[in-house]
Amino acid sequence: MTDALIFDAVRTPRGKGKKSGSLHESKPIHLLKTVMDAIQSRNQLNTENVNDLFIGCVTPVKDQGANIAKAALLYSGWDQSVPGMQINRFCASGLEAVNLAAMKIRAGWGNLVVAGGVESMSRVPLGSDGGALLFDPEVATKTGYIPQGVSADLIASIEGFSREDLDNYALQSQLRAATAQQKGYFDKSIIPVYDQNGLLILDKDEYLRPNTTIEDLSTLSPSFEAIGKMGYDAVGYAKYPFLDHLKHLHTAGNSSGLVDGASLILLGSKEKGEKLGLKPRARILSAVTVSVEPTIMLTGPGPASLKALEYAKMNKKDIDLWEMNEAFASPVLKFQRDLDIDNDILNVNGGAIALGHPLGATGSMLLGTLLDELERRNLETGLVTLCIGGGMGIATIIERI
């Protein structure tokens, strides 16, 4: 098979996902155009060479509806021969877009594909697209669905994680992200966002809170206790009857933040890269998506990572750096415990608890962050993984070239 190579990775800064956030004035199609323009200019790319554009978006309605991938191609002035597709695999959408691009290249049915994601959570709030799992009581009851925050609390209760454990992890994320931003570790891939008049809107992630203390975190109230009492706790008890008490321990401080952002990865074959003068940065060794028990929901990264390692004929010791999306603190702690991952090589520059989680864009953002850090540390291999709504998990392994 043809290797799927990564030539470039770019992203916007993450803006706070509310009306007061800096990127609220920027339509999601403008965020995509920002990174599409950057991919084109940084690589002197004649876009007629691009076979396809895959864009992940978790809430594809309103400003993000009607196949925003093709809309962004037209809006950005890319060659009319380039098709575009919007995909939704919940929080894994951005990484799944990259994985689909890699599969197309490895199959020989494409030789240059752009993939990534976008989410404007300030303009298109989470849940705006409705859905049977979220809003149909009959479906939720039959499937054992509970909101993700309650699932995170369920994991913490079963695994025995305390509020202090979760808050300590959250503080670590904040401190690592603040250090990374201060030292410019994110600068290589961040593309500043400008308004239509050319005035700078945002050039760095704005959600993180570098002055956070453990005392600050300890004062925050549980975020999912009230909704748990609406009947979702009962679903957890029914599914896990050995559980004595479902403790609601996740707060706004140890859960991921809602933010706006977009990201893109440029992938292709070795032959196409050489023809266009593109320098490969890494190759994708394996890409896996799995499904697990849907009530507890957020435990997919472990099984996905193990299967990705199996496909790549690798073991855990072969991975130099790990990135797991910090949707909530407890799934990361469980993942770290189950796979026995050293704290010094997991989420080394913080994660979504500090930086925010722009849903459809997060997976491709994490892949770019991982690649940048591998290059900065002169390391070789990395694995990125995310938990996914409905009980899925995704993992991708890359190797530097």
GROMACS .gro file of C-alpha atoms in nm:
model
  401
    1MET     CA    1   0.000   0.000   0.000
    2THR     CA    2   0.096   0.363  -0.051
    3ASP     CA    3   0.206   0.546   0.264
    4ALA     CA    4  -0.020   0.832   0.373
    5LEU     CA    5   0.216   1.119   0.454
    6ILE     CA    6   0.147   1.439   0.646
    7PHE     CA    7   0.291   1.749   0.482
    8ASP     CA    8   0.144   2.026   0.696
    9ALA     CA    9  -0.086   2.097   0.991
   10VAL     CA   10  -0.250   2.429   1.075
   11ARG     CA   11  -0.517   2.557   1.308
   12THR     CA   12  -0.680   2.874   1.427
   13PRO     CA   13  -0.647   2.980   1.789
   14ARG     CA   14  -0.929   2.858   2.010
   15GLY     CA   15  -1.174   3.136   2.095
   16LYS     CA   16  -1.414   3.123   2.390
   17GLY     CA   17  -1.733   2.959   2.273
   18LYS     CA   18  -1.976   3.230   2.377
   19LYS     CA   19  -2.091   3.564   2.244
   20SER     CA   20  -1.817   3.745   2.434
   21GLY     CA   21  -1.551   3.521   2.275
   22SER     CA   22  -1.317   3.679   2.023
   23LEU     CA   23  -1.412   3.445   1.739
   24HIS     CA   24  -1.789   3.489   1.777
   25GLU     CA   25  -1.783   3.756   1.506
   26SER     CA   26  -1.614   3.512   1.265
   27LYS     CA   27  -1.850   3.279   1.081
   28PRO     CA   28  -1.736   2.914   1.079
   29ILE     CA   29  -1.685   2.935   0.704
   30HIS     CA   30  -1.443   3.225   0.767
   31LEU     CA   31  -1.252   3.013   1.020
   32LEU     CA   32  -1.221   2.740   0.758
   33LYS     CA   33  -1.113   2.989   0.493
   34THR     CA   34  -0.843   3.113   0.730
   35VAL     CA   35  -0.679   2.771   0.757
   36MET     CA   36  -0.745   2.684   0.393
   37ASP     CA   37  -0.568   3.002   0.282
   38ALA     CA   38  -0.278   2.911   0.511
   39ILE     CA   39  -0.246   2.556   0.377
   40GLN     CA   40  -0.246   2.696   0.025
   41SER     CA   41   0.007   2.974   0.083
   42ARG     CA   42   0.245   2.784   0.315
   43ASN     CA   43   0.280   2.504   0.062
   44GLN     CA   44   0.254   2.706  -0.261
   45LEU     CA   45  -0.033   2.473  -0.340
   46ASN     CA   46  -0.209   2.474  -0.674
   47THR     CA   47  -0.546   2.354  -0.548
   48GLU     CA   48  -0.635   2.175  -0.871
   49ASN     CA   49  -0.403   1.900  -0.740
   50VAL     CA   50  -0.624   1.836  -0.435
   51ASN     CA   51  -0.845   1.527  -0.472
   52ASP     CA   52  -1.087   1.596  -0.187
   53LEU     CA   53  -1.162   1.794   0.129
   54PHE     CA   54  -1.302   1.617   0.438
   55ILE     CA   55  -1.430   1.841   0.719
   56GLY     CA   56  -1.554   1.720   1.056
   57CYS     CA   57  -1.836   1.915   1.218
   58VAL     CA   58  -2.042   1.791   1.511
   59THR     CA   59  -2.329   2.038   1.482
   60PRO     CA   60  -2.380   2.075   1.106
   61VAL     CA   61  -2.676   2.315   1.109
   62LYS     CA   62  -2.730   2.689   1.065
   63ASP     CA   63  -2.393   2.854   0.986
   64GLN     CA   64  -2.234   2.509   0.973
   65GLY     CA   65  -2.502   2.330   0.772
   66ALA     CA   66  -2.544   2.223   0.408
   67ASN     CA   67  -2.199   2.066   0.362
   68ILE     CA   68  -1.972   2.338   0.493
   69ALA     CA   69  -1.674   2.161   0.331
   70LYS     CA   70  -1.788   2.232  -0.024
   71ALA     CA   71  -1.913   2.576   0.075
   72ALA     CA   72  -1.569   2.661   0.216
   73LEU     CA   73  -1.398   2.541  -0.103
   74LEU     CA   74  -1.608   2.777  -0.312
   75TYR     CA   75  -1.577   3.061  -0.060
   76SER     CA   76  -1.198   3.021  -0.046
   77GLY     CA   77  -1.160   3.023  -0.424
   78TRP     CA   78  -1.012   2.674  -0.452
   79ASP     CA   79  -1.024   2.504  -0.789
   80GLN     CA   80  -1.378   2.401  -0.883
   81SER     CA   81  -1.258   2.044  -0.946
   82VAL     CA   82  -1.214   1.982  -0.569
   83PRO     CA   83  -1.510   1.805  -0.403
   84GLY     CA   84  -1.587   1.841  -0.034
   85MET     CA   85  -1.762   1.635   0.234
   86GLN     CA   86  -1.876   1.714   0.587
   87ILE     CA   87  -1.867   1.422   0.832
   88ASN     CA   88  -1.989   1.374   1.189
   89ARG     CA   89  -1.843   1.119   1.425
   90PHE     CA   90  -1.911   1.338   1.726
   91CYS     CA   91  -1.594   1.451   1.904
   92ALA     CA   92  -1.372   1.239   1.679
   93SER     CA   93  -1.492   1.410   1.359
   94GLY     CA   94  -1.173   1.605   1.289
   95LEU     CA   95  -0.949   1.303   1.338
   96GLU     CA   96  -1.185   1.074   1.149
   97ALA     CA   97  -1.165   1.316   0.856
   98VAL     CA   98  -0.786   1.276   0.860
   99ASN     CA   99  -0.815   0.898   0.888
  100LEU     CA  100  -1.052   0.881   0.590
  101ALA     CA  101  -0.809   1.092   0.390
  102ALA     CA  102  -0.527   0.857   0.484
  103MET     CA  103  -0.734   0.555   0.382
  104LYS     CA  104  -0.806   0.710   0.042
  105ILE     CA  105  -0.435   0.771  -0.013
  106ARG     CA  106  -0.330   0.426   0.106
  107ALA     CA  107  -0.587   0.267  -0.126
  108GLY     CA  108  -0.439   0.454  -0.420
  109TRP     CA  109  -0.770   0.629  -0.492
  110GLY     CA  110  -0.625   0.972  -0.415
  111ASN     CA  111  -0.281   1.124  -0.383
  112LEU     CA  112  -0.344   1.464  -0.217
  113VAL     CA  113  -0.625   1.520   0.031
  114VAL     CA  114  -0.696   1.795   0.285
  115ALA     CA  115  -0.881   1.704   0.605
  116GLY     CA  116  -0.972   1.861   0.936
  117GLY     CA  117  -1.265   2.017   1.115
  118VAL     CA  118  -1.449   2.324   1.231
  119GLU     CA  119  -1.683   2.418   1.513
  120SER     CA  120  -1.821   2.757   1.609
  121MET     CA  121  -1.977   2.680   1.944
  122SER     CA  122  -2.052   3.045   2.011
  123ARG     CA  123  -2.266   3.072   1.697
  124VAL     CA  124  -2.405   2.717   1.678
  125PRO     CA  125  -2.450   2.592   2.036
  126LEU     CA  126  -2.398   2.229   2.131
  127GLY     CA  127  -2.718   2.031   2.073
  128SER     CA  128  -2.860   2.269   1.813
  129ASP     CA  129  -2.900   1.979   1.570
  130GLY     CA  130  -3.129   1.786   1.806
  131GLY     CA  131  -3.122   1.409   1.763
  132ALA     CA  132  -3.293   1.100   1.896
  133LEU     CA  133  -3.033   1.023   2.164
  134LEU     CA  134  -3.053   1.373   2.307
  135PHE     CA  135  -3.421   1.455   2.287
  136ASP     CA  136  -3.630   1.139   2.246
  137PRO     CA  137  -3.699   0.983   2.590
  138GLU     CA  138  -3.805   0.652   2.432
  139VAL     CA  139  -3.476   0.619   2.247
  140ALA     CA  140  -3.268   0.728   2.548
  141THR     CA  141  -3.445   0.475   2.772
  142LYS     CA  142  -3.410   0.189   2.525
  143THR     CA  143  -3.043   0.254   2.456
  144GLY     CA  144  -2.929   0.338   2.809
  145TYR     CA  145  -2.814   0.681   2.698
  146ILE     CA  146  -2.705   0.936   2.958
  147PRO     CA  147  -2.537   1.276   2.906
  148GLN     CA  148  -2.159   1.265   2.876
  149GLY     CA  149  -2.102   1.461   3.196
  150VAL     CA  150  -2.297   1.203   3.394
  151SER     CA  151  -2.095   0.932   3.216
  152ALA     CA  152  -1.776   1.103   3.328
  153ASP     CA  153  -1.906   1.107   3.685
  154LEU     CA  154  -1.998   0.741   3.648
  155ILE     CA  155  -1.641   0.658   3.545
  156ALA     CA  156  -1.502   0.851   3.841
  157SER     CA  157  -1.737   0.667   4.079
  158ILE     CA  158  -1.659   0.319   3.945
  159GLU     CA  159  -1.284   0.381   3.922
  160GLY     CA  160  -1.261   0.542   4.264
  161PHE     CA  161  -1.127   0.878   4.149
  162SER     CA  162  -1.180   1.156   4.401
  163ARG     CA  163  -1.267   1.519   4.340
  164GLU     CA  164  -0.909   1.598   4.438
  165ASP     CA  165  -0.778   1.358   4.172
  166LEU     CA  166  -0.985   1.528   3.904
  167ASP     CA  167  -0.894   1.880   4.015
  168ASN     CA  168  -0.524   1.796   4.036
  169TYR     CA  169  -0.534   1.668   3.681
  170ALA     CA  170  -0.718   1.982   3.570
  171LEU     CA  171  -0.457   2.203   3.735
  172GLN     CA  172  -0.181   2.012   3.559
  173SER     CA  173  -0.355   2.074   3.226
  174GLN     CA  174  -0.377   2.446   3.295
  175LEU     CA  175  -0.013   2.475   3.399
  176ARG     CA  176   0.116   2.272   3.105
  177ALA     CA  177  -0.092   2.467   2.854
  178ALA     CA  178   0.016   2.800   3.002
  179THR     CA  179   0.382   2.699   2.980
  180ALA     CA  180   0.341   2.579   2.622
  181GLN     CA  181   0.173   2.902   2.518
  182GLN     CA  182   0.429   3.118   2.696
  183LYS     CA  183   0.720   2.931   2.534
  184GLY     CA  184   0.564   2.939   2.187
  185TYR     CA  185   0.514   2.563   2.146
  186PHE     CA  186   0.186   2.620   1.960
  187ASP     CA  187   0.311   2.899   1.735
  188LYS     CA  188   0.426   2.682   1.444
  189SER     CA  189   0.073   2.576   1.356
  190ILE     CA  190  -0.147   2.864   1.476
  191ILE     CA  191  -0.289   3.085   1.202
  192PRO     CA  192  -0.414   3.422   1.332
  193VAL     CA  193  -0.771   3.516   1.247
  194TYR     CA  194  -0.839   3.858   1.091
  195ASP     CA  195  -1.167   4.031   1.015
  196GLN     CA  196  -1.281   4.137   0.670
  197ASN     CA  197  -1.095   4.466   0.709
  198GLY     CA  198  -0.767   4.295   0.785
  199LEU     CA  199  -0.775   4.375   1.157
  200LEU     CA  200  -0.646   4.107   1.393
  201ILE     CA  201  -0.918   3.929   1.589
  202LEU     CA  202  -0.721   3.656   1.769
  203ASP     CA  203  -0.370   3.511   1.744
  204LYS     CA  204  -0.351   3.282   2.050
  205ASP     CA  205  -0.575   3.048   2.247
  206GLU     CA  206  -0.788   3.256   2.478
  207TYR     CA  207  -0.978   3.002   2.690
  208LEU     CA  208  -0.697   2.892   2.922
  209ARG     CA  209  -0.670   3.030   3.274
  210PRO     CA  210  -0.299   3.031   3.366
  211ASN     CA  211  -0.354   3.165   3.718
  212THR     CA  212  -0.578   2.876   3.822
  213THR     CA  213  -0.508   2.729   4.167
  214ILE     CA  214  -0.626   2.411   4.331
  215GLU     CA  215  -0.819   2.629   4.575
  216ASP     CA  216  -1.006   2.791   4.285
  217LEU     CA  217  -1.097   2.453   4.141
  218SER     CA  218  -1.214   2.315   4.475
  219THR     CA  219  -1.478   2.586   4.511
  220LEU     CA  220  -1.662   2.499   4.187
  221SER     CA  221  -1.997   2.322   4.209
  222PRO     CA  222  -2.068   1.991   4.031
  223SER     CA  223  -2.198   2.056   3.681
  224PHE     CA  224  -2.402   1.740   3.624
  225GLU     CA  225  -2.567   1.664   3.957
  226ALA     CA  226  -2.899   1.828   3.870
  227ILE     CA  227  -2.934   1.655   3.536
  228GLY     CA  228  -2.832   1.326   3.694
  229LYS     CA  229  -3.121   1.354   3.938
  230MET     CA  230  -3.360   1.392   3.642
  231GLY     CA  231  -3.338   1.016   3.590
  232TYR     CA  232  -2.996   0.965   3.437
  233ASP     CA  233  -2.836   0.852   3.764
  234ALA     CA  234  -3.098   0.576   3.776
  235VAL     CA  235  -2.983   0.453   3.434
  236GLY     CA  236  -2.629   0.429   3.568
  237TYR     CA  237  -2.739   0.232   3.873
  238ALA     CA  238  -2.942  -0.005   3.656
  239LYS     CA  239  -2.649  -0.069   3.425
  240TYR     CA  240  -2.398  -0.103   3.710
  241PRO     CA  241  -2.593  -0.243   4.008
  242PHE     CA  242  -2.275  -0.295   4.213
  243LEU     CA  243  -2.235   0.084   4.232
  244ASP     CA  244  -2.325   0.212   4.579
  245HIS     CA  245  -2.320   0.583   4.506
  246LEU     CA  246  -2.279   0.783   4.185
  247LYS     CA  247  -2.070   1.082   4.288
  248HIS     CA  248  -2.101   1.399   4.082
  249LEU     CA  249  -1.744   1.528   4.080
  250HIS     CA  250  -1.700   1.700   3.745
  251THR     CA  251  -1.720   2.077   3.732
  252ALA     CA  252  -1.653   2.350   3.480
  253GLY     CA  253  -1.293   2.340   3.604
  254ASN     CA  254  -1.215   1.973   3.538
  255SER     CA  255  -1.419   1.936   3.219
  256SER     CA  256  -1.340   2.063   2.871
  257GLY     CA  257  -1.436   2.415   2.769
  258LEU     CA  258  -1.660   2.517   2.480
  259VAL     CA  259  -1.460   2.704   2.216
  260ASP     CA  260  -1.456   2.803   1.849
  261GLY     CA  261  -1.187   2.692   1.604
  262ALA     CA  262  -1.084   2.520   1.281
  263SER     CA  263  -0.792   2.300   1.178
  264LEU     CA  264  -0.656   2.129   0.867
  265ILE     CA  265  -0.402   1.861   0.777
  266LEU     CA  266  -0.247   1.827   0.430
  267LEU     CA  267  -0.189   1.461   0.338
  268GLY     CA  268  -0.067   1.283   0.029
  269SER     CA  269   0.148   1.015  -0.126
  270LYS     CA  270   0.527   1.026  -0.149
  271GLU     CA  271   0.516   1.049  -0.527
  272LYS     CA  272   0.271   1.341  -0.530
  273GLY     CA  273   0.465   1.520  -0.260
  274GLU     CA  274   0.789   1.491  -0.455
  275LYS     CA  275   0.619   1.615  -0.771
  276LEU     CA  276   0.485   1.923  -0.589
  277GLY     CA  277   0.796   1.985  -0.380
  278LEU     CA  278   0.621   1.911  -0.049
  279LYS     CA  279   0.836   1.796   0.241
  280PRO     CA  280   0.679   1.509   0.439
  281ARG     CA  281   0.675   1.552   0.817
  282ALA     CA  282   0.522   1.220   0.924
  283ARG     CA  283   0.344   0.909   0.804
  284ILE     CA  284   0.024   0.760   0.942
  285LEU     CA  285   0.094   0.407   1.064
  286SER     CA  286  -0.256   0.303   1.169
  287ALA     CA  287  -0.604   0.444   1.223
  288VAL     CA  288  -0.878   0.274   1.425
  289THR     CA  289  -1.233   0.339   1.539
  290VAL     CA  290  -1.407   0.113   1.793
  291SER     CA  291  -1.728   0.101   1.993
  292VAL     CA  292  -1.775   0.020   2.363
  293GLU     CA  293  -2.054   0.010   2.622
  294PRO     CA  294  -2.278   0.313   2.544
  295THR     CA  295  -2.389   0.419   2.892
  296ILE     CA  296  -2.044   0.469   3.041
  297MET     CA  297  -1.958   0.588   2.691
  298LEU     CA  298  -1.617   0.755   2.739
  299THR     CA  299  -1.393   0.447   2.772
  300GLY     CA  300  -1.319   0.396   2.401
  301PRO     CA  301  -0.964   0.540   2.387
  302GLY     CA  302  -0.810   0.238   2.561
  303PRO     CA  303  -0.945  -0.031   2.327
  304ALA     CA  304  -0.893   0.194   2.023
  305SER     CA  305  -0.530   0.259   2.114
  306LEU     CA  306  -0.456  -0.108   2.173
  307LYS     CA  307  -0.607  -0.200   1.836
  308ALA     CA  308  -0.413   0.079   1.664
  309LEU     CA  309  -0.094  -0.058   1.817
  310GLU     CA  310  -0.186  -0.407   1.698
  311TYR     CA  311  -0.248  -0.285   1.342
  312ALA     CA  312   0.085  -0.102   1.343
  313LYS     CA  313   0.263  -0.409   1.490
  314MET     CA  314   0.380  -0.196   1.783
  315ASN     CA  315   0.353  -0.207   2.161
  316LYS     CA  316   0.297   0.068   2.417
  317LYS     CA  317   0.670   0.118   2.474
  318ASP     CA  318   0.710   0.214   2.108
  319ILE     CA  319   0.505   0.533   2.155
  320ASP     CA  320   0.708   0.840   2.252
  321LEU     CA  321   0.416   1.080   2.314
  322TRP     CA  322   0.045   1.028   2.375
  323GLU     CA  323  -0.242   1.272   2.324
  324MET     CA  324  -0.586   1.194   2.465
  325ASN     CA  325  -0.859   1.452   2.439
  326GLU     CA  326  -0.946   1.591   2.781
  327ALA     CA  327  -1.323   1.586   2.738
  328PHE     CA  328  -1.337   1.530   3.115
  329ALA     CA  329  -1.070   1.444   3.369
  330SER     CA  330  -1.190   1.095   3.466
  331PRO     CA  331  -1.169   0.932   3.118
  332VAL     CA  332  -0.809   1.050   3.086
  333LEU     CA  333  -0.717   0.917   3.429
  334LYS     CA  334  -0.879   0.582   3.348
  335PHE     CA  335  -0.701   0.567   3.012
  336GLN     CA  336  -0.369   0.647   3.176
  337ARG     CA  337  -0.422   0.385   3.447
  338ASP     CA  338  -0.546   0.110   3.214
  339LEU     CA  339  -0.257   0.147   2.969
  340ASP     CA  340   0.000   0.235   3.237
  341ILE     CA  341   0.117   0.550   3.059
  342ASP     CA  342   0.383   0.765   3.222
  343ASN     CA  343   0.251   1.107   3.314
  344ASP     CA  344   0.552   1.273   3.152
  345ILE     CA  345   0.451   1.161   2.802
  346LEU     CA  346   0.072   1.211   2.813
  347ASN     CA  347  -0.085   1.543   2.714
  348VAL     CA  348   0.245   1.716   2.773
  349ASN     CA  349   0.117   2.059   2.665
  350GLY     CA  350  -0.215   2.042   2.844
  351GLY     CA  351  -0.542   1.972   2.672
  352ALA     CA  352  -0.907   2.061   2.631
  353ILE     CA  353  -0.963   2.123   3.003
  354ALA     CA  354  -0.731   2.421   2.971
  355LEU     CA  355  -0.752   2.505   2.601
  356GLY     CA  356  -1.108   2.408   2.513
  357HIS     CA  357  -1.270   2.147   2.290
  358PRO     CA  358  -1.395   2.280   1.953
  359LEU     CA  359  -1.571   1.947   1.888
  360GLY     CA  360  -1.537   1.890   1.512
  361ALA     CA  361  -1.191   2.048   1.497
  362THR     CA  362  -1.034   1.895   1.807
  363GLY     CA  363  -0.907   1.567   1.662
  364SER     CA  364  -0.711   1.727   1.381
  365MET     CA  365  -0.587   1.997   1.620
  366LEU     CA  366  -0.451   1.731   1.853
  367LEU     CA  367  -0.277   1.555   1.566
  368GLY     CA  368  -0.102   1.878   1.467
  369THR     CA  369  -0.008   1.954   1.828
  370LEU     CA  370   0.135   1.603   1.865
  371LEU     CA  371   0.341   1.635   1.546
  372ASP     CA  372   0.478   1.975   1.647
  373GLU     CA  373   0.584   1.839   1.985
  374LEU     CA  374   0.747   1.529   1.837
  375GLU     CA  375   0.953   1.757   1.614
  376ARG     CA  376   1.039   1.995   1.899
  377ARG     CA  377   1.162   1.708   2.116
  378ASN     CA  378   1.320   1.518   1.824
  379LEU     CA  379   1.108   1.210   1.899
  380GLU     CA  380   0.966   0.962   1.650
  381THR     CA  381   0.623   0.820   1.730
  382GLY     CA  382   0.299   0.949   1.871
  383LEU     CA  383  -0.058   0.832   1.929
  384VAL     CA  384  -0.366   1.055   1.943
  385THR     CA  385  -0.700   0.929   2.075
  386LEU     CA  386  -1.041   1.065   2.167
  387CYS     CA  387  -1.347   0.934   2.349
  388ILE     CA  388  -1.668   0.970   2.148
  389GLY     CA  389  -2.037   1.009   2.228
  390GLY     CA  390  -2.250   0.698   2.210
  391GLY     CA  391  -1.961   0.480   2.328
  392MET     CA  392  -1.694   0.500   2.060
  393GLY     CA  393  -1.320   0.557   2.055
  394ILE     CA  394  -1.068   0.657   1.791
  395ALA     CA  395  -0.689   0.633   1.772
  396THR     CA  396  -0.425   0.726   1.515
  397ILE     CA  397  -0.052   0.653   1.526
  398ILE     CA  398   0.200   0.868   1.341
  399GLU     CA  399   0.573   0.835   1.282
  400ARG     CA  400   0.798   1.128   1.203
  401ILE     CA  401   0.995   1.130   0.881
   0.00000   0.00000   0.00000
